[in-house]
Amino acid sequence: MREEVAVTGIGIVSALGVGPAATLAALEREAPAFRDLAAFDAARYDVKRGGEAIEPEEAFPGLDLGPRRADRALRHLIGTLDQALGDAALRDANPYAPHRRELLLGSTLVAMLQAAAFVHDEARIGPERAPYRQLAEWPAEAALRHASRRFELRGLSLVVSNACASGAASVALALDRLRRGRADVVVTGGFDPVCEYTHAGFGSLLLLSKSGCRPFQAGREGMLLGEGYAILVLERLADARKRGARVHALASGGAVTSDGFHLTQPDPEGRGAARCIAAALADARIAPGDVGYVNLHGTGTVFNDLSEYRALKTVFGDVLPRIPMSSTKSYLGHALGGAGAVEAVISILALNAGIAPPTLNVGAVDPEMTGLDLVRGRDAGGGGRPIDARAVLSNSFGFGGANAALVFARP
Amino acid sequence: MSARAMEPAEAAIVVTGAGVVTAAARGRAAFAAALAAPAGETRTRIEGFDASTLPEAKSLRRATSHVLFGIAAAVEALAEAGGGMAPEESGLLLASTLGAAGISYRLWQELVKSGPLGASPMLFSEGVPNALAGHAARLLRLLGPGHMLGGGSDAGLRGLAVGRDLLECGRARRVLVGAAEEWSEIAARTYPRFGVLRREGESRRAPRGLPQGEGAAMLCLERRGGDAGDATRAPALATLRAIESIQLDSLRGVAAVDALVALFERTCAAANVKLSELYLASAANSTAADRLEAAALERLAAAGAGAPREVSRRVRALGGEAFSVTPLLQVVEALAVVAAGAPAAVLSLSPFAGATLAVLSSPPPSARNG
């Protein structure tokens, strides 16, 4: 019999706030968290807003956030890991052998902010005097080593870089590690900061919106970027119960697939995404009709939303209109490699609170997407929808045709 | 809580194909021959690589070198593993330590210089960290689970551990595990300062670091025998008997030696082999790694475990330090040893203190096929 996997710890930081309670409260307020970006000189860009979190030192006052030279992303990551392991009651005393504690994190940028600092310094003072120590920390492994050392996670550690599906993909891999008995606890999730590199890059591809993020709306223009750090502590349910841990939810299914279509465009028919969603439901051993809420990838770009809609239609068929769905990127932006993990946490919060958070900023749904029950906010005469869900689904898709889907269920 | 015993798996995880692109040799057989030849000059840079024979080569005209090397090695590995696999049942786990660092650095420089006007959609698209995985999935029709792994110079080797999980959990029937790296000017400027690479043009007797290499290594993994069914009829080249990764604080100190000794003990026990039976493809990439490996092997010998029957440093001597690729080239080296009937182990010690040990041996009769 397959072992069930439990979520016993959660940590989250985004523009919505610090911690699960603040995140849920912000969702209930239906207040988008976009502001003029301060992380870089965004005034030079057409799109100046994004979903920026508060500074790490404000988010985690008094906490040692790692080495002095650590960048903002790593400091937020350390804080979020601390929060999640504390929530799981595994921070101060961990009963599992150190080499059986693993760390699987999704990120696209990892230590890119350090590279940014280097390039700015190099331009200012020249390549001979540039601080190469900053670049030495560029490889993903540097971040892993800091986190592993700090929290005594001595087993396998990896960064999964599946573009915007990274955070969810890392959780899917973690499921397998636990089911196969390779590890006793896997600390997983994803993170990415706001960064000029991605802001400029997505801007150059005309994927950012000047009018705001309006997922699935007719005439939508694109996305806004945000930052997000979300960590889930996973253990086998039997082990969690044995040590008396609180179980937030079961991580009951996950899947990852590739489109094999294009480096930066989704398959317009959503075939890879449909296979992924179907595989995640099969992995969770539930039928489409058992899903009580879907947290959509829902970036607000023309092609992504259409592709996701077609994938959902393929998988859910006739039951599609009965399942409430929303995109919470309309609150905090697209956190790239962190998005899948942030939205996994939001899905668990929705499951436990019994409320599907609405999509903000959307009036009329794109007429091409008939049959989609997009929960809309009070700004469109709606509001958070009460749900009695047995299971919830979270979708993530990214460049490179990367797809990931996760299912969480009540314990 | 005690460590959970692994479920006894009736089926074996086997290697059914391998592909190699290096400066010294292209192809698994040529690479094995180059390793077996008397030691010569280290060859690090791939000159005159012909990408025109790659599938849909036109669509790769803007791709970076590591993508081209990776696709070429993958084509070879998949050809050896044979056809007949549904795209949806074929996964990929690819790694790159540096990836497209060169174009990311260039794009950053443009942004610093010109702001938004410096943003190039072409550079940004090809600079995404999973560009190699995206191109490989599209060109080679690998539409099952696909991951790009980071995490340092043993991320490719760690991919074997994750690939084994994908196969055992039934998520794929074949997984392409590999890594690709291209020579990076910014790495060449940075890493010699920290002893990870040798400065360009420095003598071979320089005390620290290796010259920077480049290339790709790809392996096809399948699950064979037991209840697995036979994914293909290609002969199995080796069985992955055991693999484990740990994270050390550093490559120095008694604690690191203790942890590495324990890694050897656990991995040999899981593989059911004695250390003294093993050919060991050594990590040996820096002074610190050399010393740590030697100290751990000394400790194991003193404890009665014996010593590996041979310790090889041939891969890096042949091609320098190609980060995530090198440990997988060591696996290709191990395949040649296994073909001769002996078990082999691959050790990787990364500059950021990750340690991975894998043990391979001849496939059991039920898993051989071919």
Short mmCIF file of C-alpha atoms in Angstrom, two decimals, chain B residues 250-259 292 295 299:
data_model
loop_
_atom_site.label_atom_id
_atom_site.label_comp_id
_atom_site.label_asym_id
_atom_site.label_seq_id
_atom_site.Cartn_x
_atom_site.Cartn_y
_atom_site.Cartn_z
CA SER B 250 32.63 21.96 4.11
CA LEU B 251 35.18 19.68 2.51
CA ARG B 252 37.46 20.13 5.50
CA GLY B 253 37.52 18.82 9.05
CA VAL B 254 36.85 15.69 11.01
CA ALA B 255 33.08 15.99 10.69
CA ALA B 256 33.38 15.91 6.90
CA VAL B 257 35.51 12.76 7.07
CA ASP B 258 33.01 11.14 9.44
CA ALA B 259 30.12 11.97 7.12
CA LEU B 292 38.88 14.53 2.21
CA ALA B 295 41.16 10.64 4.64
CA ARG B 299 39.68 5.58 7.79
#
